[in-house]
PDB file of C-alpha atoms and ligand atoms in Angstrom:
ATOM      1  CA  UNK A   6      75.676 109.646  98.341  1.00  0.00           C
ATOM      2  CA  UNK A   7      76.284 113.332  98.679  1.00  0.00           C
ATOM      3  CA  UNK A   8      76.643 114.795  95.216  1.00  0.00           C
ATOM      4  CA  UNK A   9      73.456 115.537  93.301  1.00  0.00           C
ATOM      5  CA  UNK A  10      74.945 114.658  89.900  1.00  0.00           C
ATOM      6  CA  UNK A  11      74.871 110.977  90.829  1.00  0.00           C
ATOM      7  CA  UNK A  12      78.560 110.695  91.720  1.00  0.00           C
ATOM      8  CA  UNK A  13      78.905 108.275  94.624  1.00  0.00           C
ATOM      9  CA  UNK A  14      82.685 108.445  95.081  1.00  0.00           C
ATOM     10  CA  UNK A  15      85.363 110.908  94.014  1.00  0.00           C
ATOM     11  CA  UNK A  16      88.020 108.469  95.260  1.00  0.00           C
ATOM     12  CA  UNK A  17      88.298 104.780  96.132  1.00  0.00           C
ATOM     13  CA  UNK A  18      86.389 104.085  99.372  1.00  0.00           C
ATOM     14  CA  UNK A  19      89.105 101.614 100.377  1.00  0.00           C
ATOM     15  CA  UNK A  20      92.493 103.139  99.441  1.00  0.00           C
ATOM     16  CA  UNK A  21      91.498 106.759  98.544  1.00  0.00           C
ATOM     17  CA  UNK A  22      93.123 106.698  95.099  1.00  0.00           C
ATOM     18  CA  UNK A  23      91.232 109.205  92.955  1.00  0.00           C
ATOM     19  CA  UNK A  24      91.881 107.368  89.672  1.00  0.00           C
ATOM     20  CA  UNK A  25      90.238 104.081  88.670  1.00  0.00           C
ATOM     21  CA  UNK A  26      89.703 102.205  85.423  1.00  0.00           C
ATOM     22  CA  UNK A  27      86.303 101.815  83.850  1.00  0.00           C
ATOM     23  CA  UNK A  28      84.920  98.358  84.584  1.00  0.00           C
ATOM     24  CA  UNK A  29      81.305  98.245  83.381  1.00  0.00           C
ATOM     25  CA  UNK A  30      79.440 101.115  81.803  1.00  0.00           C
ATOM     26  CA  UNK A  31      75.719 101.450  81.168  1.00  0.00           C
ATOM     27  CA  UNK A  32      73.685 104.563  80.308  1.00  0.00           C
ATOM     28  CA  UNK A  33      72.608 104.877  83.945  1.00  0.00           C
ATOM     29  CA  UNK A  34      75.498 103.279  85.878  1.00  0.00           C
ATOM     30  CA  UNK A  35      79.313 103.400  85.849  1.00  0.00           C
ATOM     31  CA  UNK A  36      81.342 100.759  87.693  1.00  0.00           C
ATOM     32  CA  UNK A  37      85.090 101.231  88.116  1.00  0.00           C
ATOM     33  CA  UNK A  38      87.953  99.081  89.414  1.00  0.00           C
ATOM     34  CA  UNK A  39      90.722 100.528  91.562  1.00  0.00           C
ATOM     35  CA  UNK A  40      94.353  99.381  91.490  1.00  0.00           C
ATOM     36  CA  UNK A  41      93.809  98.128  95.061  1.00  0.00           C
ATOM     37  CA  UNK A  42      91.317  95.591  93.689  1.00  0.00           C
ATOM     38  CA  UNK A  43      88.075  97.193  94.850  1.00  0.00           C
ATOM     39  CA  UNK A  44      85.218  97.372  92.335  1.00  0.00           C
ATOM     40  CA  UNK A  45      82.798 100.168  93.136  1.00  0.00           C
ATOM     41  CA  UNK A  46      79.851 101.976  91.615  1.00  0.00           C
ATOM     42  CA  UNK A  47      81.236 105.422  90.887  1.00  0.00           C
ATOM     43  CA  UNK A  48      78.212 107.054  89.332  1.00  0.00           C
ATOM     44  CA  UNK A  49      74.510 106.317  88.936  1.00  0.00           C
ATOM     45  CA  UNK A  50      71.535 108.131  87.456  1.00  0.00           C
ATOM     46  CA  UNK A  51      69.144 105.605  88.974  1.00  0.00           C
ATOM     47  CA  UNK A  52      66.790 106.348  91.813  1.00  0.00           C
ATOM     48  CA  UNK A  53      66.640 103.918  94.707  1.00  0.00           C
ATOM     49  CA  UNK A  54      64.197 101.185  93.687  1.00  0.00           C
ATOM     50  CA  UNK A  55      60.715 101.605  95.124  1.00  0.00           C
ATOM     51  CA  UNK A  56      60.021  99.069  97.847  1.00  0.00           C
ATOM     52  CA  UNK A  57      57.286  96.698  96.839  1.00  0.00           C
ATOM     53  CA  UNK A  58      54.645  95.665  99.366  1.00  0.00           C
ATOM     54  CA  UNK A  59      56.033  92.684 101.243  1.00  0.00           C
ATOM     55  CA  UNK A  60      54.260  89.373 100.677  1.00  0.00           C
ATOM     56  CA  UNK A  61      56.066  86.417 102.271  1.00  0.00           C
ATOM     57  CA  UNK A  62      53.982  83.900 100.327  1.00  0.00           C
ATOM     58  CA  UNK A  63      55.285  85.243  97.013  1.00  0.00           C
ATOM     59  CA  UNK A  64      58.960  85.458  97.841  1.00  0.00           C
ATOM     60  CA  UNK A  65      61.464  82.765  97.023  1.00  0.00           C
ATOM     61  CA  UNK A  66      63.029  83.421 100.413  1.00  0.00           C
ATOM     62  CA  UNK A  67      60.161  81.696 102.145  1.00  0.00           C
ATOM     63  CA  UNK A  68      60.930  78.396 100.421  1.00  0.00           C
ATOM     64  CA  UNK A  69      63.431  75.900 101.782  1.00  0.00           C
ATOM     65  CA  UNK A  70      63.079  77.225 105.317  1.00  0.00           C
ATOM     66  CA  UNK A  71      64.747  74.216 106.963  1.00  0.00           C
ATOM     67  CA  UNK A  72      67.676  74.287 104.538  1.00  0.00           C
ATOM     68  CA  UNK A  73      68.259  77.990 105.165  1.00  0.00           C
ATOM     69  CA  UNK A  74      68.026  77.643 108.935  1.00  0.00           C
ATOM     70  CA  UNK A  75      70.490  74.749 108.778  1.00  0.00           C
ATOM     71  CA  UNK A  76      72.954  76.772 106.683  1.00  0.00           C
ATOM     72  CA  UNK A  77      72.655  79.678 109.119  1.00  0.00           C
ATOM     73  CA  UNK A  78      73.379  77.315 112.029  1.00  0.00           C
ATOM     74  CA  UNK A  79      76.600  76.188 110.354  1.00  0.00           C
ATOM     75  CA  UNK A  80      77.610  79.800 109.728  1.00  0.00           C
ATOM     76  CA  UNK A  81      77.028  80.738 113.376  1.00  0.00           C
ATOM     77  CA  UNK A  82      79.108  77.731 114.396  1.00  0.00           C
ATOM     78  CA  UNK A  83      81.919  79.170 112.226  1.00  0.00           C
ATOM     79  CA  UNK A  84      81.874  82.232 114.516  1.00  0.00           C
ATOM     80  CA  UNK A  85      81.631  80.074 117.648  1.00  0.00           C
ATOM     81  CA  UNK A  86      84.985  78.527 116.710  1.00  0.00           C
ATOM     82  CA  UNK A  87      86.443  81.934 117.684  1.00  0.00           C
ATOM     83  CA  UNK A  88      84.124  83.601 120.235  1.00  0.00           C
ATOM     84  CA  UNK A  89      81.918  82.449 123.106  1.00  0.00           C
ATOM     85  CA  UNK A  90      78.143  82.297 122.578  1.00  0.00           C
ATOM     86  CA  UNK A  91      76.144  85.418 123.445  1.00  0.00           C
ATOM     87  CA  UNK A  92      73.431  87.755 122.200  1.00  0.00           C
ATOM     88  CA  UNK A  93      73.325  87.742 118.392  1.00  0.00           C
ATOM     89  CA  UNK A  94      72.247  90.474 115.969  1.00  0.00           C
ATOM     90  CA  UNK A  95      71.345  89.634 112.357  1.00  0.00           C
ATOM     91  CA  UNK A  96      71.457  92.720 110.108  1.00  0.00           C
ATOM     92  CA  UNK A  97      69.058  92.278 107.188  1.00  0.00           C
ATOM     93  CA  UNK A  98      67.340  89.386 108.915  1.00  0.00           C
ATOM     94  CA  UNK A  99      64.868  88.658 106.080  1.00  0.00           C
ATOM     95  CA  UNK A 100      62.303  86.097 107.262  1.00  0.00           C
ATOM     96  CA  UNK A 101      64.281  85.120 110.366  1.00  0.00           C
ATOM     97  CA  UNK A 102      66.360  82.090 109.304  1.00  0.00           C
ATOM     98  CA  UNK A 103      69.425  83.190 111.247  1.00  0.00           C
ATOM     99  CA  UNK A 104      67.337  84.272 114.251  1.00  0.00           C
ATOM    100  CA  UNK A 105      65.813  80.776 114.380  1.00  0.00           C
ATOM    101  CA  UNK A 106      69.248  79.175 114.007  1.00  0.00           C
ATOM    102  CA  UNK A 107      70.646  81.278 116.865  1.00  0.00           C
ATOM    103  CA  UNK A 108      67.751  80.264 119.090  1.00  0.00           C
ATOM    104  CA  UNK A 109      68.390  76.607 118.268  1.00  0.00           C
ATOM    105  CA  UNK A 110      71.968  77.156 119.463  1.00  0.00           C
ATOM    106  CA  UNK A 111      70.679  78.607 122.740  1.00  0.00           C
ATOM    107  CA  UNK A 112      71.405  82.272 122.043  1.00  0.00           C
ATOM    108  CA  UNK A 113      69.182  85.345 122.307  1.00  0.00           C
ATOM    109  CA  UNK A 114      68.614  86.739 118.808  1.00  0.00           C
ATOM    110  CA  UNK A 115      67.644  90.175 117.499  1.00  0.00           C
ATOM    111  CA  UNK A 116      67.076  91.173 113.895  1.00  0.00           C
ATOM    112  CA  UNK A 117      67.450  94.487 112.073  1.00  0.00           C
ATOM    113  CA  UNK A 118      65.493  95.188 108.885  1.00  0.00           C
ATOM    114  CA  UNK A 119      65.169  98.342 106.801  1.00  0.00           C
ATOM    115  CA  UNK A 120      61.893  97.011 105.376  1.00  0.00           C
ATOM    116  CA  UNK A 121      59.091  97.621 107.924  1.00  0.00           C
ATOM    117  CA  UNK A 122      56.897  94.989 106.236  1.00  0.00           C
ATOM    118  CA  UNK A 123      59.525  92.293 106.692  1.00  0.00           C
ATOM    119  CA  UNK A 124      60.079  93.386 110.298  1.00  0.00           C
ATOM    120  CA  UNK A 125      56.336  93.170 111.017  1.00  0.00           C
ATOM    121  CA  UNK A 126      56.204  89.679 109.493  1.00  0.00           C
ATOM    122  CA  UNK A 127      59.109  88.524 111.700  1.00  0.00           C
ATOM    123  CA  UNK A 128      57.441  89.978 114.790  1.00  0.00           C
ATOM    124  CA  UNK A 129      54.232  88.115 113.935  1.00  0.00           C
ATOM    125  CA  UNK A 130      56.336  84.953 114.092  1.00  0.00           C
ATOM    126  CA  UNK A 131      57.588  85.877 117.545  1.00  0.00           C
ATOM    127  CA  UNK A 132      61.040  87.237 116.649  1.00  0.00           C
ATOM    128  CA  UNK A 133      62.551  90.431 118.066  1.00  0.00           C
ATOM    129  CA  UNK A 134      63.185  92.677 115.082  1.00  0.00           C
ATOM    130  CA  UNK A 135      63.854  96.430 114.911  1.00  0.00           C
ATOM    131  CA  UNK A 136      63.600  98.694 111.876  1.00  0.00           C
ATOM    132  CA  UNK A 137      66.749 100.616 110.969  1.00  0.00           C
ATOM    133  CA  UNK A 138      69.816 100.792 108.743  1.00  0.00           C
ATOM    134  CA  UNK A 139      73.290  99.335 109.235  1.00  0.00           C
ATOM    135  CA  UNK A 140      74.790 102.812 109.560  1.00  0.00           C
ATOM    136  CA  UNK A 141      72.387 103.922 112.348  1.00  0.00           C
ATOM    137  CA  UNK A 142      71.223 101.092 114.576  1.00  0.00           C
ATOM    138  CA  UNK A 143      68.807 101.450 117.511  1.00  0.00           C
ATOM    139  CA  UNK A 144      70.981  99.436 119.918  1.00  0.00           C
ATOM    140  CA  UNK A 145      73.176 100.247 122.933  1.00  0.00           C
ATOM    141  CA  UNK A 146      76.980 100.120 122.792  1.00  0.00           C
ATOM    142  CA  UNK A 147      78.287  96.600 123.313  1.00  0.00           C
ATOM    143  CA  UNK A 148      74.822  95.022 123.189  1.00  0.00           C
ATOM    144  CA  UNK A 149      75.887  92.005 121.134  1.00  0.00           C
ATOM    145  CA  UNK A 150      78.463  89.229 121.180  1.00  0.00           C
ATOM    146  CA  UNK A 151      77.931  88.217 117.540  1.00  0.00           C
ATOM    147  CA  UNK A 152      76.775  90.247 114.528  1.00  0.00           C
ATOM    148  CA  UNK A 153      75.754  88.511 111.283  1.00  0.00           C
ATOM    149  CA  UNK A 154      75.727  90.432 107.966  1.00  0.00           C
ATOM    150  CA  UNK A 155      74.741  88.212 105.063  1.00  0.00           C
ATOM    151  CA  UNK A 156      74.568  90.008 101.742  1.00  0.00           C
ATOM    152  CA  UNK A 157      74.099  93.452 103.244  1.00  0.00           C
ATOM    153  CA  UNK A 158      77.561  95.109 103.276  1.00  0.00           C
ATOM    154  CA  UNK A 159      77.711  95.258  99.456  1.00  0.00           C
ATOM    155  CA  UNK A 160      74.621  97.497  99.509  1.00  0.00           C
ATOM    156  CA  UNK A 161      76.266 100.478 101.212  1.00  0.00           C
ATOM    157  CA  UNK A 162      78.578 102.953  99.496  1.00  0.00           C
ATOM    158  CA  UNK A 163      79.939 103.841 102.959  1.00  0.00           C
ATOM    159  CA  UNK A 164      81.072 100.497 104.379  1.00  0.00           C
ATOM    160  CA  UNK A 165      83.418 102.184 106.882  1.00  0.00           C
ATOM    161  CA  UNK A 166      80.453 103.880 108.546  1.00  0.00           C
ATOM    162  CA  UNK A 167      78.613 100.552 108.686  1.00  0.00           C
ATOM    163  CA  UNK A 168      81.593  98.674 110.146  1.00  0.00           C
ATOM    164  CA  UNK A 169      82.146 101.397 112.768  1.00  0.00           C
ATOM    165  CA  UNK A 170      78.485 101.146 113.763  1.00  0.00           C
ATOM    166  CA  UNK A 171      78.739  97.357 113.969  1.00  0.00           C
ATOM    167  CA  UNK A 172      81.836  97.669 116.158  1.00  0.00           C
ATOM    168  CA  UNK A 173      79.946 100.070 118.427  1.00  0.00           C
ATOM    169  CA  UNK A 174      77.188  97.544 119.132  1.00  0.00           C
ATOM    170  CA  UNK A 175      79.681  94.656 119.449  1.00  0.00           C
ATOM    171  CA  UNK A 176      81.352  93.799 122.730  1.00  0.00           C
ATOM    172  CA  UNK A 177      85.173  93.975 122.581  1.00  0.00           C
ATOM    173  CA  UNK A 178      86.323  90.612 121.292  1.00  0.00           C
ATOM    174  CA  UNK A 179      82.920  89.914 119.756  1.00  0.00           C
ATOM    175  CA  UNK A 180      82.640  88.269 116.356  1.00  0.00           C
ATOM    176  CA  UNK A 181      81.163  89.362 113.042  1.00  0.00           C
ATOM    177  CA  UNK A 182      80.139  87.071 110.187  1.00  0.00           C
ATOM    178  CA  UNK A 183      80.081  88.745 106.762  1.00  0.00           C
ATOM    179  CA  UNK A 184      78.937  87.151 103.484  1.00  0.00           C
ATOM    180  CA  UNK A 185      79.156  89.148 100.240  1.00  0.00           C
ATOM    181  CA  UNK A 186      79.185  88.419  96.493  1.00  0.00           C
ATOM    182  CA  UNK A 187      82.649  87.387  95.244  1.00  0.00           C
ATOM    183  CA  UNK A 188      83.940  90.282  93.143  1.00  0.00           C
ATOM    184  CA  UNK A 189      86.366  88.071  91.220  1.00  0.00           C
ATOM    185  CA  UNK A 190      83.707  85.518  90.261  1.00  0.00           C
ATOM    186  CA  UNK A 191      84.728  84.091  86.886  1.00  0.00           C
ATOM    187  CA  UNK A 192      81.370  84.692  85.226  1.00  0.00           C
ATOM    188  CA  UNK A 193      81.392  88.360  86.222  1.00  0.00           C
ATOM    189  CA  UNK A 194      85.046  89.118  85.475  1.00  0.00           C
ATOM    190  CA  UNK A 195      85.064  87.834  81.901  1.00  0.00           C
ATOM    191  CA  UNK A 196      82.465  90.324  80.627  1.00  0.00           C
ATOM    192  CA  UNK A 197      81.476  92.653  83.468  1.00  0.00           C
ATOM    193  CA  UNK A 198      79.215  94.890  81.381  1.00  0.00           C
ATOM    194  CA  UNK A 199      77.095  91.858  80.497  1.00  0.00           C
ATOM    195  CA  UNK A 200      77.030  90.151  83.884  1.00  0.00           C
ATOM    196  CA  UNK A 201      74.084  90.633  86.206  1.00  0.00           C
ATOM    197  CA  UNK A 202      76.413  91.767  89.032  1.00  0.00           C
ATOM    198  CA  UNK A 203      76.817  95.066  87.193  1.00  0.00           C
ATOM    199  CA  UNK A 204      73.482  95.488  85.426  1.00  0.00           C
ATOM    200  CA  UNK A 205      71.215  98.442  86.111  1.00  0.00           C
ATOM    201  CA  UNK A 206      67.585  97.676  86.882  1.00  0.00           C
ATOM    202  CA  UNK A 207      68.314  94.236  88.263  1.00  0.00           C
ATOM    203  CA  UNK A 208      67.863  93.002  91.821  1.00  0.00           C
ATOM    204  CA  UNK A 209      71.570  93.700  92.242  1.00  0.00           C
ATOM    205  CA  UNK A 210      71.109  97.356  91.291  1.00  0.00           C
ATOM    206  CA  UNK A 211      71.227  98.039  94.991  1.00  0.00           C
ATOM    207  CA  UNK A 212      74.824  96.840  95.152  1.00  0.00           C
ATOM    208  CA  UNK A 213      77.459  99.555  95.631  1.00  0.00           C
ATOM    209  CA  UNK A 214      80.746  97.661  96.061  1.00  0.00           C
ATOM    210  CA  UNK A 215      82.139  94.228  95.125  1.00  0.00           C
ATOM    211  CA  UNK A 216      84.791  92.705  97.404  1.00  0.00           C
ATOM    212  CA  UNK A 217      87.349  89.931  97.349  1.00  0.00           C
ATOM    213  CA  UNK A 218      88.751  88.302 100.496  1.00  0.00           C
ATOM    214  CA  UNK A 219      91.796  90.585 100.096  1.00  0.00           C
ATOM    215  CA  UNK A 220      89.942  93.904  99.851  1.00  0.00           C
ATOM    216  CA  UNK A 221      87.408  92.998 102.535  1.00  0.00           C
ATOM    217  CA  UNK A 222      90.161  91.844 104.904  1.00  0.00           C
ATOM    218  CA  UNK A 223      92.027  95.120 104.389  1.00  0.00           C
ATOM    219  CA  UNK A 224      88.877  97.145 105.068  1.00  0.00           C
ATOM    220  CA  UNK A 225      88.128  95.157 108.216  1.00  0.00           C
ATOM    221  CA  UNK A 226      91.709  95.534 109.461  1.00  0.00           C
ATOM    222  CA  UNK A 227      91.578  99.298 109.041  1.00  0.00           C
ATOM    223  CA  UNK A 228      88.243  99.488 110.866  1.00  0.00           C
ATOM    224  CA  UNK A 229      89.346  97.638 113.965  1.00  0.00           C
ATOM    225  CA  UNK A 230      88.666  93.993 113.189  1.00  0.00           C
ATOM    226  CA  UNK A 231      90.950  91.006 112.959  1.00  0.00           C
ATOM    227  CA  UNK A 232      89.962  88.519 110.241  1.00  0.00           C
ATOM    228  CA  UNK A 233      90.206  85.027 111.735  1.00  0.00           C
ATOM    229  CA  UNK A 234      88.668  82.945 108.951  1.00  0.00           C
ATOM    230  CA  UNK A 235      87.920  83.177 105.224  1.00  0.00           C
ATOM    231  CA  UNK A 236      85.467  80.546 103.867  1.00  0.00           C
ATOM    232  CA  UNK A 237      83.695  77.854 105.921  1.00  0.00           C
ATOM    233  CA  UNK A 238      85.362  75.963 108.732  1.00  0.00           C
ATOM    234  CA  UNK A 239      85.684  72.239 108.098  1.00  0.00           C
ATOM    235  CA  UNK A 240      85.325  71.387 111.819  1.00  0.00           C
ATOM    236  CA  UNK A 241      83.062  72.996 114.396  1.00  0.00           C
ATOM    237  CA  UNK A 242      84.174  73.020 118.031  1.00  0.00           C
ATOM    238  CA  UNK A 243      80.597  73.417 119.265  1.00  0.00           C
ATOM    239  CA  UNK A 244      79.032  70.612 117.211  1.00  0.00           C
ATOM    240  CA  UNK A 245      78.060  67.311 118.834  1.00  0.00           C
ATOM    241  CA  UNK A 246      80.346  64.278 118.651  1.00  0.00           C
ATOM    242  CA  UNK A 247      78.516  62.504 115.753  1.00  0.00           C
ATOM    243  CA  UNK A 248      78.506  65.713 113.735  1.00  0.00           C
ATOM    244  CA  UNK A 249      82.195  66.352 114.395  1.00  0.00           C
ATOM    245  CA  UNK A 250      83.075  62.788 113.375  1.00  0.00           C
ATOM    246  CA  UNK A 251      81.174  63.276 110.121  1.00  0.00           C
ATOM    247  CA  UNK A 252      82.978  66.581 109.569  1.00  0.00           C
ATOM    248  CA  UNK A 253      86.317  64.873 110.167  1.00  0.00           C
ATOM    249  CA  UNK A 254      85.538  62.247 107.531  1.00  0.00           C
ATOM    250  CA  UNK A 255      84.387  64.887 105.036  1.00  0.00           C
ATOM    251  CA  UNK A 256      87.176  67.389 105.736  1.00  0.00           C
ATOM    252  CA  UNK A 257      89.677  66.304 103.020  1.00  0.00           C
ATOM    253  CA  UNK A 258      86.991  66.361 100.330  1.00  0.00           C
ATOM    254  CA  UNK A 259      85.577  69.696 101.465  1.00  0.00           C
ATOM    255  CA  UNK A 260      89.095  71.171 101.680  1.00  0.00           C
ATOM    256  CA  UNK A 261      89.779  70.080  98.092  1.00  0.00           C
ATOM    257  CA  UNK A 262      86.483  71.536  96.863  1.00  0.00           C
ATOM    258  CA  UNK A 263      87.237  74.898  98.497  1.00  0.00           C
ATOM    259  CA  UNK A 264      90.711  75.014  96.900  1.00  0.00           C
ATOM    260  CA  UNK A 265      89.214  74.146  93.518  1.00  0.00           C
ATOM    261  CA  UNK A 266      86.563  76.852  93.840  1.00  0.00           C
ATOM    262  CA  UNK A 267      89.323  79.353  94.697  1.00  0.00           C
ATOM    263  CA  UNK A 268      91.573  78.320  91.817  1.00  0.00           C
ATOM    264  CA  UNK A 269      88.764  78.368  89.256  1.00  0.00           C
ATOM    265  CA  UNK A 270      87.086  81.436  90.786  1.00  0.00           C
ATOM    266  CA  UNK A 271      83.735  79.676  90.609  1.00  0.00           C
ATOM    267  CA  UNK A 272      82.300  80.849  93.925  1.00  0.00           C
ATOM    268  CA  UNK A 273      79.582  83.496  93.655  1.00  0.00           C
ATOM    269  CA  UNK A 274      79.893  84.516  97.304  1.00  0.00           C
ATOM    270  CA  UNK A 275      82.463  84.260 100.059  1.00  0.00           C
ATOM    271  CA  UNK A 276      82.372  84.844 103.757  1.00  0.00           C
ATOM    272  CA  UNK A 277      84.705  85.898 106.535  1.00  0.00           C
ATOM    273  CA  UNK A 278      84.683  85.742 110.318  1.00  0.00           C
ATOM    274  CA  UNK A 279      86.354  88.673 112.081  1.00  0.00           C
ATOM    275  CA  UNK A 280      86.837  89.634 115.717  1.00  0.00           C
ATOM    276  CA  UNK A 281      86.414  93.177 117.016  1.00  0.00           C
ATOM    277  CA  UNK A 282      89.696  94.621 118.303  1.00  0.00           C
ATOM    278  CA  UNK A 283      91.745  97.790 117.973  1.00  0.00           C
ATOM    279  CA  UNK A 284      91.883  99.823 114.713  1.00  0.00           C
ATOM    280  CA  UNK A 285      94.942  99.011 112.606  1.00  0.00           C
ATOM    281  CA  UNK A 286      95.443 102.446 111.077  1.00  0.00           C
ATOM    282  CA  UNK A 287      99.205 102.368 110.601  1.00  0.00           C
ATOM    283  CA  UNK A 288      98.746 100.625 107.274  1.00  0.00           C
ATOM    284  CA  UNK A 289      97.342 103.898 105.987  1.00  0.00           C
ATOM    285  CA  UNK A 290      94.432 104.629 103.720  1.00  0.00           C
ATOM    286  CA  UNK A 291      96.468 104.761 100.564  1.00  0.00           C
ATOM    287  CA  UNK A 292      98.433 102.035  98.737  1.00  0.00           C
TER     288      UNK A 292
HETATM  289 ZN1   ZN B   2      91.413 101.517  95.941  1.00  0.00          ZN
END
């Protein structure tokens, strides 16, 4: 976000191609799509939305607490299929669903929030939450074994800086869980200029980039991560025996549903698990 004329990128933030085709245009926002598959906001005349005073009682996020904690627990177990348990950081921790889930799994949990009101609310509930951004985090190198980023990476126009910062606070071999909107979602692709993904003055106005498993995996590979899983695991190594038996019974059905959602492009979000390793720069930034 350097230029003052509202230009966010002069080239693709993934492959560095300067040219890109227009994808969705509004008077205040221009989205483009690169030949590499990345969809990014190239230009905006909009100011960052003013933060409204935080009121947990009025937000939809405060509803369905148990459901959200349960979903977070399953997502953490996806990571635990690949890395040992350890201190967990949730970036954009909202009301603390993932922090609670991590505690239920016996792990120390820390949250990061850019909204001081949300952070204060979490602290009042007994959670450890710091205020900061994903590109400048107030944590020591290697402080965490697991980092969770649910619907935060799409908000930055500099995802490489964010992923480098995450790798700094991760132990070598630590795991990261990333959930983002699915850039190839059928409803968005058919008429991008009309879909809410690309509208100005919507809650998604804060989005800067839309990913697919392919573009996100490439970005992670170039920033020193190894993608070990796309989409949910059907079986969790760390679940109890009754739960694993139930998962075994459900696995064929769940596998079929995931394939169907892929084929029909009817998932609105997707997630990946990646492990911190060495940067894979030989693939190059271009093409
Ligand atoms: Zn590109």
